[in-house]
mmCIF file of C-alpha atoms and ligand atoms in Angstrom:
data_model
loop_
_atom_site.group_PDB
_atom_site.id
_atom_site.type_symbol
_atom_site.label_atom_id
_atom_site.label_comp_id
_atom_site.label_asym_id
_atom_site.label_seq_id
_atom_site.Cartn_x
_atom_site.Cartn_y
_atom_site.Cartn_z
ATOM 1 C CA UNK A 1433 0.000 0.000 0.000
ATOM 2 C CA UNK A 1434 2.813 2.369 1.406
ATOM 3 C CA UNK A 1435 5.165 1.250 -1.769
ATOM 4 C CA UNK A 1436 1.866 1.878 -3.994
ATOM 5 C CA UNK A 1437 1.132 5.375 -2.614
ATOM 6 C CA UNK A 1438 5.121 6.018 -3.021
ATOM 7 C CA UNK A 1439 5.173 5.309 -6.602
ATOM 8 C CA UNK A 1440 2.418 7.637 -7.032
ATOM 9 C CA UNK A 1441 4.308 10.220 -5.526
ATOM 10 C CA UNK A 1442 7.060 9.710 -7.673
ATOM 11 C CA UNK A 1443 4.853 8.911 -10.847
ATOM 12 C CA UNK A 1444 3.492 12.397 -10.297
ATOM 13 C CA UNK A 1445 6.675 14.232 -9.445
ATOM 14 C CA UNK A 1446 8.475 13.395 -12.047
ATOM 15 C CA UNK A 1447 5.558 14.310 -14.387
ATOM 16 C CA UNK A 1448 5.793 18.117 -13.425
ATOM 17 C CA UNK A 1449 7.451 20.259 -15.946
ATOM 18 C CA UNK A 1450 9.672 21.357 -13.385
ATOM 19 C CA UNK A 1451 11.340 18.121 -12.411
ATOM 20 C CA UNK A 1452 11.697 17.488 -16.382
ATOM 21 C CA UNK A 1453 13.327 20.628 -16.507
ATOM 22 C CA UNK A 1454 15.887 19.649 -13.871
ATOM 23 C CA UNK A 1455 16.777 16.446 -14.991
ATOM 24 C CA UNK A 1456 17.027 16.758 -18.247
ATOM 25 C CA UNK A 1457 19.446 19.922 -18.041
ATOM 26 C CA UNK A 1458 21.402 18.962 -15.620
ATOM 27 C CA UNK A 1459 24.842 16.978 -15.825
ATOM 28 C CA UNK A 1460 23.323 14.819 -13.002
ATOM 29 C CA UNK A 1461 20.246 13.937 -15.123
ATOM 30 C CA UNK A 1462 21.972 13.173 -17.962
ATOM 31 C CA UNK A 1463 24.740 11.121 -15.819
ATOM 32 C CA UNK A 1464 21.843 8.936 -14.018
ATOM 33 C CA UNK A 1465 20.275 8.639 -17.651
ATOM 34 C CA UNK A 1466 23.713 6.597 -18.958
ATOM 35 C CA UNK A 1467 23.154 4.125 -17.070
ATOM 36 C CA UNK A 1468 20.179 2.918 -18.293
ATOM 37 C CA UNK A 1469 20.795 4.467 -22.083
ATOM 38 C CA UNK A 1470 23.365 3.832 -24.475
ATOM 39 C CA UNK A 1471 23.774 7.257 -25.683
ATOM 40 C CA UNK A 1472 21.949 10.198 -27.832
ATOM 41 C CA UNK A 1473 22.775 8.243 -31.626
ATOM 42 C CA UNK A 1474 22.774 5.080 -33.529
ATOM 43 C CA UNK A 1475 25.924 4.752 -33.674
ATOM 44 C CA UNK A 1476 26.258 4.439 -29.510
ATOM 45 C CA UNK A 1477 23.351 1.564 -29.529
ATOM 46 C CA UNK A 1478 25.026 -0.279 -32.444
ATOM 47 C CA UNK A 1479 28.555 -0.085 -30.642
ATOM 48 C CA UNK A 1480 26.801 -1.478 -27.854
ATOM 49 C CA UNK A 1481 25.386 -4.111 -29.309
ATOM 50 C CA UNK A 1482 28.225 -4.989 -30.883
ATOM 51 C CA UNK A 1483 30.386 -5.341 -27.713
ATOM 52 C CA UNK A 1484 27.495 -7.780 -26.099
ATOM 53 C CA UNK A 1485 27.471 -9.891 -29.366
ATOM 54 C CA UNK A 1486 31.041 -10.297 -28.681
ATOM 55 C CA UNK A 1487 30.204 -11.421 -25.235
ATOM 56 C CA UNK A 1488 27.677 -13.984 -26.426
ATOM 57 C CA UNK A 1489 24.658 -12.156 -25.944
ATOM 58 C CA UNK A 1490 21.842 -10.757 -28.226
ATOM 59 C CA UNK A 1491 20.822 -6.873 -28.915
ATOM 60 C CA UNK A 1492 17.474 -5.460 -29.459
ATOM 61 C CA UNK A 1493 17.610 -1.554 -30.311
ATOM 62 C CA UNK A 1494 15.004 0.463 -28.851
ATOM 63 C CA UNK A 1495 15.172 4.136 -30.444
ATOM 64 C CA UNK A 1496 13.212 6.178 -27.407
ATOM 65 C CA UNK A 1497 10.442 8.528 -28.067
ATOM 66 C CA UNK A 1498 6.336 8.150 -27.511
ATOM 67 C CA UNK A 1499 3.641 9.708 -27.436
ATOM 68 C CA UNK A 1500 4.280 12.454 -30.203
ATOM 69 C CA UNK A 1501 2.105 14.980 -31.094
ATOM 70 C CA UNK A 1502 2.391 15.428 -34.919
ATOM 71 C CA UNK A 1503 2.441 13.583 -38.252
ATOM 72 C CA UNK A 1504 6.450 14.892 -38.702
ATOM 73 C CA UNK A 1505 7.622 13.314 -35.671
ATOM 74 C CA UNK A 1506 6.203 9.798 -36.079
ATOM 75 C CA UNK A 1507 7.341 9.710 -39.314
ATOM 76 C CA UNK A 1508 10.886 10.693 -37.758
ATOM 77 C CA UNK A 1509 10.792 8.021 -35.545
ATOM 78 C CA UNK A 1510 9.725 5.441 -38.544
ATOM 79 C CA UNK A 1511 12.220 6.535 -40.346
ATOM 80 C CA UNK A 1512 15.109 5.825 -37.222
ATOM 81 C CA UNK A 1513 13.874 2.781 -36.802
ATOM 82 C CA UNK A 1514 14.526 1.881 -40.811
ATOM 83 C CA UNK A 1515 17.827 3.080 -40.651
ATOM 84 C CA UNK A 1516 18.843 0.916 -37.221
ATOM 85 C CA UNK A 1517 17.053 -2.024 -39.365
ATOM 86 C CA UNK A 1518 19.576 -1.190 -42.183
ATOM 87 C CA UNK A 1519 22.594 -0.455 -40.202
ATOM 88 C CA UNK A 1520 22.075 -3.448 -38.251
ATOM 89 C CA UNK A 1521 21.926 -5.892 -41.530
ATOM 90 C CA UNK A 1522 24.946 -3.303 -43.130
ATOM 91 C CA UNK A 1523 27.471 -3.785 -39.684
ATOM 92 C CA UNK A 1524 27.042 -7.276 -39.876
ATOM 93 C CA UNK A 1525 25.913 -7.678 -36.571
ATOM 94 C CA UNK A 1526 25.356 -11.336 -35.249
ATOM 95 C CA UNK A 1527 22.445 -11.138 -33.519
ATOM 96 C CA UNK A 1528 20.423 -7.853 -33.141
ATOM 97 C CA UNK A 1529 16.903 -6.933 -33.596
ATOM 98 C CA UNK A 1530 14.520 -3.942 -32.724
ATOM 99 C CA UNK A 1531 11.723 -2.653 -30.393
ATOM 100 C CA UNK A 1532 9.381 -0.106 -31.640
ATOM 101 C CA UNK A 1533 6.593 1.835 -29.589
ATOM 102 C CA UNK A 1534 3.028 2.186 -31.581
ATOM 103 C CA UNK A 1535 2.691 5.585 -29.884
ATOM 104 C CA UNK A 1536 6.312 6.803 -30.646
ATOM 105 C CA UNK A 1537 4.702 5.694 -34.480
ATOM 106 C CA UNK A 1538 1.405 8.268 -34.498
ATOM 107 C CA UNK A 1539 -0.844 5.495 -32.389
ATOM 108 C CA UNK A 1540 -2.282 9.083 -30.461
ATOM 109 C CA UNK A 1541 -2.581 10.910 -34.273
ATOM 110 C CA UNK A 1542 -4.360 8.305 -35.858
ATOM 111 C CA UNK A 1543 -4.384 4.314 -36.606
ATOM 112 C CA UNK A 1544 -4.151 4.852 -40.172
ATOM 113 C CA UNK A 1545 -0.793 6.468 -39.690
ATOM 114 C CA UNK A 1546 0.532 4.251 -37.443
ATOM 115 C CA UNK A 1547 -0.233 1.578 -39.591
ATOM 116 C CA UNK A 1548 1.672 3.284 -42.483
ATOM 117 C CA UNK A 1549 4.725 4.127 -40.424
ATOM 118 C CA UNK A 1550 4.647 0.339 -38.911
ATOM 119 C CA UNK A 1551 4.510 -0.965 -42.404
ATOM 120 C CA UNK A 1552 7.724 1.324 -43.204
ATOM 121 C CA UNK A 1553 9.793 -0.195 -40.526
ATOM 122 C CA UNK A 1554 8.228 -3.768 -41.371
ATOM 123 C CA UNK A 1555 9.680 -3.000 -45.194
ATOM 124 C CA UNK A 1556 13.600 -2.470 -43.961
ATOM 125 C CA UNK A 1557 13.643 -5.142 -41.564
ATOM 126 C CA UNK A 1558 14.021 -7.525 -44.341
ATOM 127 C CA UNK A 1559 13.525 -10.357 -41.969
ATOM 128 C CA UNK A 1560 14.459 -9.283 -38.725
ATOM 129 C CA UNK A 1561 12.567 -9.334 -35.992
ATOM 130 C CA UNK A 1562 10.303 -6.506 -34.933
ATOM 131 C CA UNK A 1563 8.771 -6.297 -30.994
ATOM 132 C CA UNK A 1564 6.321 -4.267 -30.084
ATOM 133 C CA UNK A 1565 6.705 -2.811 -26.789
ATOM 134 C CA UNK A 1566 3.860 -2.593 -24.634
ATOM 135 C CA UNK A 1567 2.944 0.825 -23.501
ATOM 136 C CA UNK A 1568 -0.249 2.169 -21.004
ATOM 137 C CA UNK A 1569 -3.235 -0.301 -20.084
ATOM 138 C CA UNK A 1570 -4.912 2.955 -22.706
ATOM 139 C CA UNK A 1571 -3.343 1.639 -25.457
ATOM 140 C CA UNK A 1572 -3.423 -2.498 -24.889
ATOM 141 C CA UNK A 1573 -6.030 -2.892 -26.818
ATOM 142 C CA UNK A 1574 -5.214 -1.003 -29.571
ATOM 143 C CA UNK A 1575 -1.274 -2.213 -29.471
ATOM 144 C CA UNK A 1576 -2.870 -5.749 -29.563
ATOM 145 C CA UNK A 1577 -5.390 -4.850 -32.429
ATOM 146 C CA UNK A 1578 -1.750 -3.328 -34.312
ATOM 147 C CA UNK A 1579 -0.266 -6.313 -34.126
ATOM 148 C CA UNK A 1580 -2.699 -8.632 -34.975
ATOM 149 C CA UNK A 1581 -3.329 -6.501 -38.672
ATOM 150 C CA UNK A 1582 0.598 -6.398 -38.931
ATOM 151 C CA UNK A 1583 0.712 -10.217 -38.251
ATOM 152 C CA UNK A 1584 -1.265 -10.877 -40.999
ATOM 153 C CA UNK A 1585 0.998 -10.361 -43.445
ATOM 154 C CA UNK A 1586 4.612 -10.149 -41.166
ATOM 155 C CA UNK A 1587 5.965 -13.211 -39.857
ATOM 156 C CA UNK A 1588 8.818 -11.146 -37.966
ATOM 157 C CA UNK A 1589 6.926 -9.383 -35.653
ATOM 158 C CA UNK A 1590 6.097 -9.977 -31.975
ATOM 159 C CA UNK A 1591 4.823 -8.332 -29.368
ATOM 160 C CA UNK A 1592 5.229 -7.820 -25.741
ATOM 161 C CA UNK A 1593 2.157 -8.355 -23.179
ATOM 162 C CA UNK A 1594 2.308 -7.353 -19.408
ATOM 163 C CA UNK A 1595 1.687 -10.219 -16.572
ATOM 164 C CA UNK A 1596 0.523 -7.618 -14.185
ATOM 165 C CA UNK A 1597 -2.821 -6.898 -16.137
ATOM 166 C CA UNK A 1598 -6.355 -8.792 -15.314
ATOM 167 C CA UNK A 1599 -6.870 -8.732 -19.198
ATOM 168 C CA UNK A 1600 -3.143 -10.726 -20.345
ATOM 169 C CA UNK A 1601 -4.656 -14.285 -19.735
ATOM 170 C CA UNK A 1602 -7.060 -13.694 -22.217
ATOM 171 C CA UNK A 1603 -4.090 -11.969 -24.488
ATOM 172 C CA UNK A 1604 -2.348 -15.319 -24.659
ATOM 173 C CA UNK A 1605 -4.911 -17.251 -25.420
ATOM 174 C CA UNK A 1606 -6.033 -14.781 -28.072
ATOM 175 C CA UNK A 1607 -2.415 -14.573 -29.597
ATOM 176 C CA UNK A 1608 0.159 -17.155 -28.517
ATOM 177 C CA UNK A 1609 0.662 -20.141 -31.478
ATOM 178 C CA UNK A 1610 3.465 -21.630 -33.301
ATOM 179 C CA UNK A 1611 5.763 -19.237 -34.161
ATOM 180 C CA UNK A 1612 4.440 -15.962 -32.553
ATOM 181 C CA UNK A 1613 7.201 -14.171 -30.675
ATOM 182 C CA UNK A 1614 5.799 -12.820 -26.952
ATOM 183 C CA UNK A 1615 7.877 -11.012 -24.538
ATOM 184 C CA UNK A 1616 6.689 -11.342 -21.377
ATOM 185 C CA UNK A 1617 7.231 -8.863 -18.863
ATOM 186 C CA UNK A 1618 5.510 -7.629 -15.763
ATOM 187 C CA UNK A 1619 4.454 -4.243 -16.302
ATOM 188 C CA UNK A 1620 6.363 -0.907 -16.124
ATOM 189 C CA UNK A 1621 3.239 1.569 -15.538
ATOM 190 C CA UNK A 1622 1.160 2.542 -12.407
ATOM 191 C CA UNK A 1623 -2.659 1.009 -13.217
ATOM 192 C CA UNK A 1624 -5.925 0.933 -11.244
ATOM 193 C CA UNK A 1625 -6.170 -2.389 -9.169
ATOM 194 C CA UNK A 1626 -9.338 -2.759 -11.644
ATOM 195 C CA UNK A 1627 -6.543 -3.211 -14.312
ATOM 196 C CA UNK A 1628 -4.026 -4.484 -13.097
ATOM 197 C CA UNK A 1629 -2.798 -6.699 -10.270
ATOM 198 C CA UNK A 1630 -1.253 -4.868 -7.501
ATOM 199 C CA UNK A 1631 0.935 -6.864 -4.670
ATOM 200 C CA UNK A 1632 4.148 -7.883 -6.317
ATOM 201 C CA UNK A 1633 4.282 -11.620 -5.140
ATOM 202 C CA UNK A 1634 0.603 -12.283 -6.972
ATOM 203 C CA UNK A 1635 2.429 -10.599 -10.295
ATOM 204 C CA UNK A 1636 5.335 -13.215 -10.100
ATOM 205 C CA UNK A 1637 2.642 -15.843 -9.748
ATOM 206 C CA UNK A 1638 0.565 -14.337 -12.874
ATOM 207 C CA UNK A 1639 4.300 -14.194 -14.816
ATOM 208 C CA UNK A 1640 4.931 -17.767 -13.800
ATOM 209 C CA UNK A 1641 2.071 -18.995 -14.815
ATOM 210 C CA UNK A 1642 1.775 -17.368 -18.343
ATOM 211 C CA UNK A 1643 5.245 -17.988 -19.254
ATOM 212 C CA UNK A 1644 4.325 -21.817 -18.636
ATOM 213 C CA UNK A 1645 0.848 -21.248 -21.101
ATOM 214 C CA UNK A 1646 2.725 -19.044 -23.542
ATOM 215 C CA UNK A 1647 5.177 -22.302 -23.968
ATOM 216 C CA UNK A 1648 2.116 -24.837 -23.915
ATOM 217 C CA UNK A 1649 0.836 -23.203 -26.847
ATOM 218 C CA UNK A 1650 3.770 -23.428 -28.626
ATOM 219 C CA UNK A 1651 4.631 -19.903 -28.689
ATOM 220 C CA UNK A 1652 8.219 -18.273 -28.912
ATOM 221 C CA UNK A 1653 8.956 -16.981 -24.742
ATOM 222 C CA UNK A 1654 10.914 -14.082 -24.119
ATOM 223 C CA UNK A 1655 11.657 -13.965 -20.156
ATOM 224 C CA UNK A 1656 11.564 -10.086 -19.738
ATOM 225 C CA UNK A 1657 12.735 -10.048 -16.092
ATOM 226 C CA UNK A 1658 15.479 -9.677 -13.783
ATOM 227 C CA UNK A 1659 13.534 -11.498 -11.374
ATOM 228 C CA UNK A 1660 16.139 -14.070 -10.445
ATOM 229 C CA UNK A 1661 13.341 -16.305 -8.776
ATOM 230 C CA UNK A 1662 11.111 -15.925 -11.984
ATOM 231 C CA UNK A 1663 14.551 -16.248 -14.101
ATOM 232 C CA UNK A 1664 14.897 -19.508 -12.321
ATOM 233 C CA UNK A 1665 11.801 -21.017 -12.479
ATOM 234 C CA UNK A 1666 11.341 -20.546 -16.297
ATOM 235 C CA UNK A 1667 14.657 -22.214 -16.892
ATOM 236 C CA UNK A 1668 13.938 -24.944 -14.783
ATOM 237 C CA UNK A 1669 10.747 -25.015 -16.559
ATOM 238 C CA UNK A 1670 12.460 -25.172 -20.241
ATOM 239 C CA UNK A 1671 15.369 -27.330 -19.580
ATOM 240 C CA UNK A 1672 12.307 -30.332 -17.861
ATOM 241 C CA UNK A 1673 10.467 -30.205 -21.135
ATOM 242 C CA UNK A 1674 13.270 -29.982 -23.272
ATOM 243 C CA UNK A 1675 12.040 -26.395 -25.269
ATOM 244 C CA UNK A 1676 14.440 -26.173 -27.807
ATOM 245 C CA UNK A 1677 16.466 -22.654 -27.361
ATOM 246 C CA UNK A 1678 15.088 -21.182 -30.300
ATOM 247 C CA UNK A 1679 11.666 -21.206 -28.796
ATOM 248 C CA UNK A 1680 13.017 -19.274 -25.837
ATOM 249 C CA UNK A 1681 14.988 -16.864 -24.555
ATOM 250 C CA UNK A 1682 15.785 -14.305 -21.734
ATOM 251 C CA UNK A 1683 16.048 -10.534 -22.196
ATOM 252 C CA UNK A 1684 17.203 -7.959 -20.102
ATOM 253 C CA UNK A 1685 17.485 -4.056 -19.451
ATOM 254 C CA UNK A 1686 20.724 -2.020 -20.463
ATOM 255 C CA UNK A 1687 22.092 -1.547 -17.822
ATOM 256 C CA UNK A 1688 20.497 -3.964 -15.246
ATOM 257 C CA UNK A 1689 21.652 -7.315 -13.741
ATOM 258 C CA UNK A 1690 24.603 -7.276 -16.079
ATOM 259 C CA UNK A 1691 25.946 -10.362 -13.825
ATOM 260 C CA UNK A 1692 22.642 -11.697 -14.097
ATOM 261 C CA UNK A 1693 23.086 -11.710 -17.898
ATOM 262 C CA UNK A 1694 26.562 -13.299 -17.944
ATOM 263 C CA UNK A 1695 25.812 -15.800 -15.486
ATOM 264 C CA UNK A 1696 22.643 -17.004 -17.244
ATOM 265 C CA UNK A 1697 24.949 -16.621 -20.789
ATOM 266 C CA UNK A 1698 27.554 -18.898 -19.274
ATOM 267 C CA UNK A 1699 24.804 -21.573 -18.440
ATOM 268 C CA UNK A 1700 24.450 -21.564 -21.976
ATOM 269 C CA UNK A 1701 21.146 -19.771 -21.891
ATOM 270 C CA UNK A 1702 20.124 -17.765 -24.900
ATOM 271 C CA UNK A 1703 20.092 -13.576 -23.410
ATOM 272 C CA UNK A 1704 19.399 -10.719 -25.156
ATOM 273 C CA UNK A 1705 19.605 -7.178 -23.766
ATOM 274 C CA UNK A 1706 17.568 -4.516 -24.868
ATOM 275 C CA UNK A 1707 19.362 -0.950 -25.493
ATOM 276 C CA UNK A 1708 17.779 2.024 -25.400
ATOM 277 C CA UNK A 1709 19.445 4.967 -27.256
ATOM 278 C CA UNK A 1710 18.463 8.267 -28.708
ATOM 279 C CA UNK A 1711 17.538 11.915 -27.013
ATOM 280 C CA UNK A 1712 13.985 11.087 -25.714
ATOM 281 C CA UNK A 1713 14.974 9.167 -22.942
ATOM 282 C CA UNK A 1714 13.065 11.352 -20.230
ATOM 283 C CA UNK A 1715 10.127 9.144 -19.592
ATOM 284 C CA UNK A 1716 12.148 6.170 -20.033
ATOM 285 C CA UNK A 1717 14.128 6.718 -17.101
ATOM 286 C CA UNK A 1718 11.505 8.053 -14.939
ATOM 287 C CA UNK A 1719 10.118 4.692 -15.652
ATOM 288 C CA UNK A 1720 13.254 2.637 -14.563
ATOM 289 C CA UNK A 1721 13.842 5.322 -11.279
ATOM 290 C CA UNK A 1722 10.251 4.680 -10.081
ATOM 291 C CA UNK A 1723 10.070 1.020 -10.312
ATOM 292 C CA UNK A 1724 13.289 0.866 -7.971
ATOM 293 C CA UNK A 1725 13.309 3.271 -4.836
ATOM 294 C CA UNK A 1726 16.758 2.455 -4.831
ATOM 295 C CA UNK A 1727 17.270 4.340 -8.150
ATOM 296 C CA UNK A 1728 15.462 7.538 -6.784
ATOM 297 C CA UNK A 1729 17.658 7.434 -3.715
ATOM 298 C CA UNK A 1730 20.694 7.211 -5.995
ATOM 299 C CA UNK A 1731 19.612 10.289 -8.141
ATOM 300 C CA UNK A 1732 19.508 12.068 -4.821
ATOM 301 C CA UNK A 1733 22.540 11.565 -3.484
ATOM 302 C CA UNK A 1734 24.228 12.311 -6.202
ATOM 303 C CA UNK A 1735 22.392 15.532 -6.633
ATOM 304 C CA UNK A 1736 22.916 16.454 -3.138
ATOM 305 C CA UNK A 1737 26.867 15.549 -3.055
ATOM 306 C CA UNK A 1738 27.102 18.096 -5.585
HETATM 307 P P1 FDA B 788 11.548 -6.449 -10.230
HETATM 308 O O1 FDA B 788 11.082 -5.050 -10.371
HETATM 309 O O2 FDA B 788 11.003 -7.270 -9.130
HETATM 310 O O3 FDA B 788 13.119 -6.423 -10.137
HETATM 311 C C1 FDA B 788 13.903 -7.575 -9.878
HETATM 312 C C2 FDA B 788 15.339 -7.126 -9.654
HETATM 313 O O4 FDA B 788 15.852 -6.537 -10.865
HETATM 314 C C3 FDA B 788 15.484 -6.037 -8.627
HETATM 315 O O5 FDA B 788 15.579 -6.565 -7.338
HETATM 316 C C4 FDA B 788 16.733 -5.337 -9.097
HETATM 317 O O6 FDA B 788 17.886 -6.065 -8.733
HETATM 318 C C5 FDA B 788 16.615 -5.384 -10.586
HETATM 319 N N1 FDA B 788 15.905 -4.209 -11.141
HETATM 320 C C6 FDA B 788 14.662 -4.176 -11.666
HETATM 321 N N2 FDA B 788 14.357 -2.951 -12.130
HETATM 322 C C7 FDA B 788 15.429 -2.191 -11.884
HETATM 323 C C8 FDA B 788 15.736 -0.832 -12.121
HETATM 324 N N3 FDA B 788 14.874 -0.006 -12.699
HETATM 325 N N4 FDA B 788 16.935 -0.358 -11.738
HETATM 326 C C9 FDA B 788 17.844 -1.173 -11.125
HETATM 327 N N5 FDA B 788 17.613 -2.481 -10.885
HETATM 328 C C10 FDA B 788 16.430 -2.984 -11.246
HETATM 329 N N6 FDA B 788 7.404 -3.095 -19.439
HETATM 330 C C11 FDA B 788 6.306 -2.687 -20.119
HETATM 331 O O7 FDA B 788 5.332 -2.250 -19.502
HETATM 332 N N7 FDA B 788 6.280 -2.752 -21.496
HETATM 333 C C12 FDA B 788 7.321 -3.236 -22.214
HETATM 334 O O8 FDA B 788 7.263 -3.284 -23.453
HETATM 335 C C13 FDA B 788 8.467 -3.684 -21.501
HETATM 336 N N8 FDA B 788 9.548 -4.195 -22.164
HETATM 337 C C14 FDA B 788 10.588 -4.725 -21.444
HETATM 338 C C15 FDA B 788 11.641 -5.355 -22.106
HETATM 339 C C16 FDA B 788 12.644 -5.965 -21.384
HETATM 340 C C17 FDA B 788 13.753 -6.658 -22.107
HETATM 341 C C18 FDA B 788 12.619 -5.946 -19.947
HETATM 342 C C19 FDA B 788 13.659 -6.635 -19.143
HETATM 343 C C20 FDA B 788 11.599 -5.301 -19.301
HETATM 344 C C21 FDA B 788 10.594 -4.665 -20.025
HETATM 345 N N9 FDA B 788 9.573 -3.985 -19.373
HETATM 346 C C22 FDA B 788 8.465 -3.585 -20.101
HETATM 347 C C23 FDA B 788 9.738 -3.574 -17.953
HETATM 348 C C24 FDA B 788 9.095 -4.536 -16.997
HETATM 349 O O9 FDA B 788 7.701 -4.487 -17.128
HETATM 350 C C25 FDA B 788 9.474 -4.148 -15.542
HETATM 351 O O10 FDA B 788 8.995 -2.868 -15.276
HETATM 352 C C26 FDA B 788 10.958 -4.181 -15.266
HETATM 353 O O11 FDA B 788 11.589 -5.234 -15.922
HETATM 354 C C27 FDA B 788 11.234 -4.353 -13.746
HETATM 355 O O12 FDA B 788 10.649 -5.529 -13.271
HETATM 356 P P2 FDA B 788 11.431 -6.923 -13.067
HETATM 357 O O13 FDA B 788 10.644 -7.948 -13.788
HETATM 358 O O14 FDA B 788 12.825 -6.816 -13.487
HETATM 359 O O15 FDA B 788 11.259 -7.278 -11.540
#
């Protein structure tokens, strides 16, 4: 309740113009933000993901920005996402994909739009894989509707659904099947408890027991956690009914757990890590400082030793 009522606190803090202003212009901000972003350009993601290939472990290149306002900007942000697609396929890199954000593509302007700019990104990918992240319990049904028109004629493209949400049972069973990539993760935005399930343990149970139904329907499972109880439960889960690694795999935060992601690596477990790169990256952090008092705590100290 207390952690609930904290996270509003924060949710709305960090909302005011003010607070924006602060972090964003300040060398603090921007200092907290590299942590969790791998710089303002292309280039910084695709070094990035270079250096974990090297290390064994997968890339997926998230180019921030949501929510725009105007026709220009969405088609800005297709067009990013089209060249990461071709410098990714251009660099040679071993094992990279992307993560695009239906908002960031004109969802808010209008469908038609969104569909178009989608479509553009779908056209460079050439074959690699396209997630779709999953944004504000506003948009689920309309990110879900997306994906379902773009499946229709795009093999590579997945999406990711949210385990804290009363609606995501239903979501599997509407989308999981051979071949259907699903990220699974447990949900990065502050929803009603008529939405959403509130007490952390009962949204490890709910991610447990989706993950397990995702892979019973033969669907492709990406672990989106750094839960290391969850982490452990859906390899254990795997390795008993001999999945095949190619139906599975886990992904993590830039940034987060990085031991997490070498130990799991050197089990021989297949980890991608998802880098987030590009200007935008206000609401993006916010997201990662609120979900982890520690973070927030961090941020302040810093500020304050200055
Ligand atoms: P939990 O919050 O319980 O954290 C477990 C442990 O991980 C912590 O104890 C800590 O060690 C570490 N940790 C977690 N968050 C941290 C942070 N911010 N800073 C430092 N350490 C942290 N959500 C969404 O709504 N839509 C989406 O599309 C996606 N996509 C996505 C992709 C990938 C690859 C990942 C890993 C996650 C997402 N998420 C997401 C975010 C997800 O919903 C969730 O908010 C975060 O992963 C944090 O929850 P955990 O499952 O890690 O558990």
């Amino acid at each position: 309740m207390l952690a609930r009522a904290l996270r509003a606190l924060m949710v709305w803090l960090t909302s005011l113009p003010f607070a924006r202003r602060v972090i964003t212009e300040s060398p603090i901000g921007r200092g907290v933000a590299r942590r969790f972003v791998a710089g303002d350009t292309l280039d910084d993601a695709v070094k990035v993901a270079g250096d974990l290939n090297d290390r064994g472990l997968g890339a997926m290149l998230d180019l921030l920005g949501e929510n725009v306002t105007n026709e220009e900007q969405a088609e800005r942000a297709a067009a990013g996402y089209a060249a990461a697609l071709r410098r990714i396929e251009a660099t040679g890199l071993a094992d990279a994909n992307i993560s695009i954000k239906l908002t960031q593509l004109g969802l808010d302007i209008s469908e038609e739009l969104c569909l178009t700019n989608c479509e553009r990104v779908l056209r460079a990918a050439n074959g690699t894989l396209v997630m779709i992240d999953m944004e504000s319990s506003d948009y689920t049904e309309r990110t879900i509707a997306m994906y379902e028109k773009l499946r229709a004629g795009h093999d590579n493209i997945g999406i990711c659904l949210q385990a804290a949400l009363h609606r995501t049972p239903t979501d599997v069973r509407r989308i999981a099947g051979p071949g259907v990539p699903i990220r699974l993760a447990k949900g990065a935005y502050l929803e009603p408890p008529d939405i959403a399930i509130a007490h952390p343990r009962e949204v490890a149970r709910a991610f447990a027991r989706l993950g397990a139904t995702i892979l019973a329907l033969g669907a492709t499972l990406h672990v989106a956690t750094h839960d290391p109880g969850l982490i452990a439960g859906a390899r254990r889960n795997v390795l008993a009914r001999g999945i095949p690694r190619e139906r599975y795999e886990f992904q993590m935060l830039y940034g987060i757990r990085r031991d997490l992601q070498e130990s799991l690596r050197s089990q021989g477990s297949p980890v991608r890590v998802y880098i987030p790169y590009g200007s935008e990256w206000y609401p993006y952090l916010t997201r990662r400082l609120v979900e982890r008092p520690a973070n927030v705590w961090f941020f302040l100290s810093n500020l304050f030793r200055r």
